Amino acid sequence: QVQLVESGGGLVQPGGSLRLSCAASGSIRSINAMGWYRQAPGKQRELVATMTSGGSTNYVDSVKGRFTISRDNAKNTVYLQMSSLKPEDTAVYYCNAKIKTTASFYEYDYWGQGTQVTVSS
């Protein structure tokens, strides 16, 4: 069993900052990429940022220069530092990790439960 537990969402004013965290736990053999997706009301879920185990990153254009993804491989944790937040960043943010468990040599996608980020004055 693998769990991804997110924290750090909330209400923030435009221009403010938030830091999201996501910790993976359970029967983990290895973790490849970890990342963040978001889904706004009435829209499809979209990739926000990802980071491979080697440190390569990828961001959606709309957050480049404002969001920073990082991870602590020793803690199986990924972070998303969000700055200069805009109302259009309002969404439920989901953590994702590509994990091989101790029960399998195959890699599977795991998702967190989601955390609400609301940017409003």
XYZ file of C-alpha atoms in Angstrom:
121
model
C 0.000 0.000 0.000
C 1.171 3.484 -0.895
C -0.246 6.778 0.304
C 0.377 10.334 -0.811
C -0.582 12.917 1.800
C -0.744 16.576 0.821
C -0.747 19.674 2.979
C -0.386 23.416 2.677
C -3.396 24.610 0.714
C -5.622 27.464 1.772
C -6.890 30.943 1.038
C -4.419 33.617 -0.018
C -4.683 37.094 -1.471
C -3.489 37.862 -5.015
C 0.261 38.333 -4.996
C 0.673 36.089 -1.978
C 2.539 32.835 -1.509
C 1.789 29.285 -0.438
C 3.866 26.149 -0.091
C 2.381 22.740 -0.794
C 3.904 19.514 0.506
C 3.260 15.902 -0.443
C 4.756 12.939 1.384
C 4.696 9.412 -0.007
C 4.683 6.483 2.391
C 4.153 2.742 2.364
C 5.765 -0.177 0.595
C 7.933 1.882 -1.752
C 10.769 0.374 -3.732
C 11.574 3.499 -5.733
C 10.023 6.758 -6.905
C 10.618 8.180 -10.352
C 8.907 11.452 -11.164
C 6.882 13.403 -8.609
C 4.753 16.356 -9.458
C 1.708 18.533 -9.081
C -1.450 18.813 -11.138
C -4.436 21.082 -10.657
C -8.086 21.131 -11.586
C -10.203 24.259 -11.578
C -14.021 24.083 -11.575
C -15.318 23.143 -15.019
C -11.839 22.514 -16.398
C -9.693 19.479 -17.071
C -6.887 18.511 -14.764
C -3.603 20.015 -15.971
C 0.040 19.439 -15.196
C 1.582 22.220 -13.114
C 5.114 20.995 -12.461
C 7.080 17.766 -12.300
C 10.515 16.723 -11.156
C 12.349 13.493 -11.930
C 14.411 11.625 -9.375
C 17.450 13.115 -11.059
C 16.218 16.666 -10.608
C 14.957 17.569 -14.070
C 11.942 19.846 -13.952
C 9.041 20.726 -16.194
C 6.504 23.530 -15.695
C 3.344 24.628 -17.438
C 3.999 27.992 -19.097
C 1.486 29.851 -16.932
C 3.468 29.229 -13.718
C 7.042 29.606 -14.966
C 8.930 32.141 -12.909
C 6.324 32.030 -10.128
C 6.238 28.401 -8.950
C 9.175 26.233 -7.917
C 9.063 22.478 -7.477
C 11.547 20.685 -5.256
C 11.831 17.321 -3.581
C 13.555 15.585 -0.715
C 14.275 12.071 -1.937
C 15.289 10.886 1.525
C 11.830 11.830 2.812
C 9.911 10.829 -0.351
C 8.459 14.325 -0.312
C 7.780 16.848 -3.050
C 7.099 20.538 -2.533
C 5.552 23.298 -4.611
C 6.477 26.845 -3.658
C 3.912 29.160 -5.199
C 4.552 32.906 -5.348
C 2.872 35.877 -7.010
C -0.365 33.937 -6.926
C -3.192 34.976 -9.216
C -6.930 34.296 -9.030
C -6.558 31.991 -12.032
C -4.326 29.738 -9.915
C -7.397 28.823 -7.878
C -7.900 25.066 -8.123
C -7.630 21.775 -6.322
C -3.978 20.758 -6.448
C -3.117 17.060 -6.659
C 0.184 15.398 -5.940
C 1.305 12.632 -8.301
C 4.129 10.131 -8.031
C 5.317 7.316 -10.271
C 6.200 4.550 -7.852
C 7.477 0.997 -7.901
C 6.335 -0.847 -4.802
C 8.065 -3.702 -3.050
C 5.354 -6.013 -4.421
C 6.004 -5.278 -8.099
C 8.676 -4.302 -10.582
C 6.137 -2.222 -12.492
C 5.730 1.514 -12.039
C 2.281 2.885 -11.263
C 0.755 6.335 -10.868
C -0.351 7.298 -7.373
C -2.374 10.372 -6.481
C -2.952 12.412 -3.374
C -6.403 13.384 -2.168
C -6.094 16.974 -3.363
C -5.736 20.263 -1.512
C -7.716 23.418 -2.278
C -5.860 26.590 -3.190
C -8.010 29.712 -3.407
C -6.565 33.048 -4.508
C -8.969 35.850 -3.741
C -9.126 39.265 -2.140
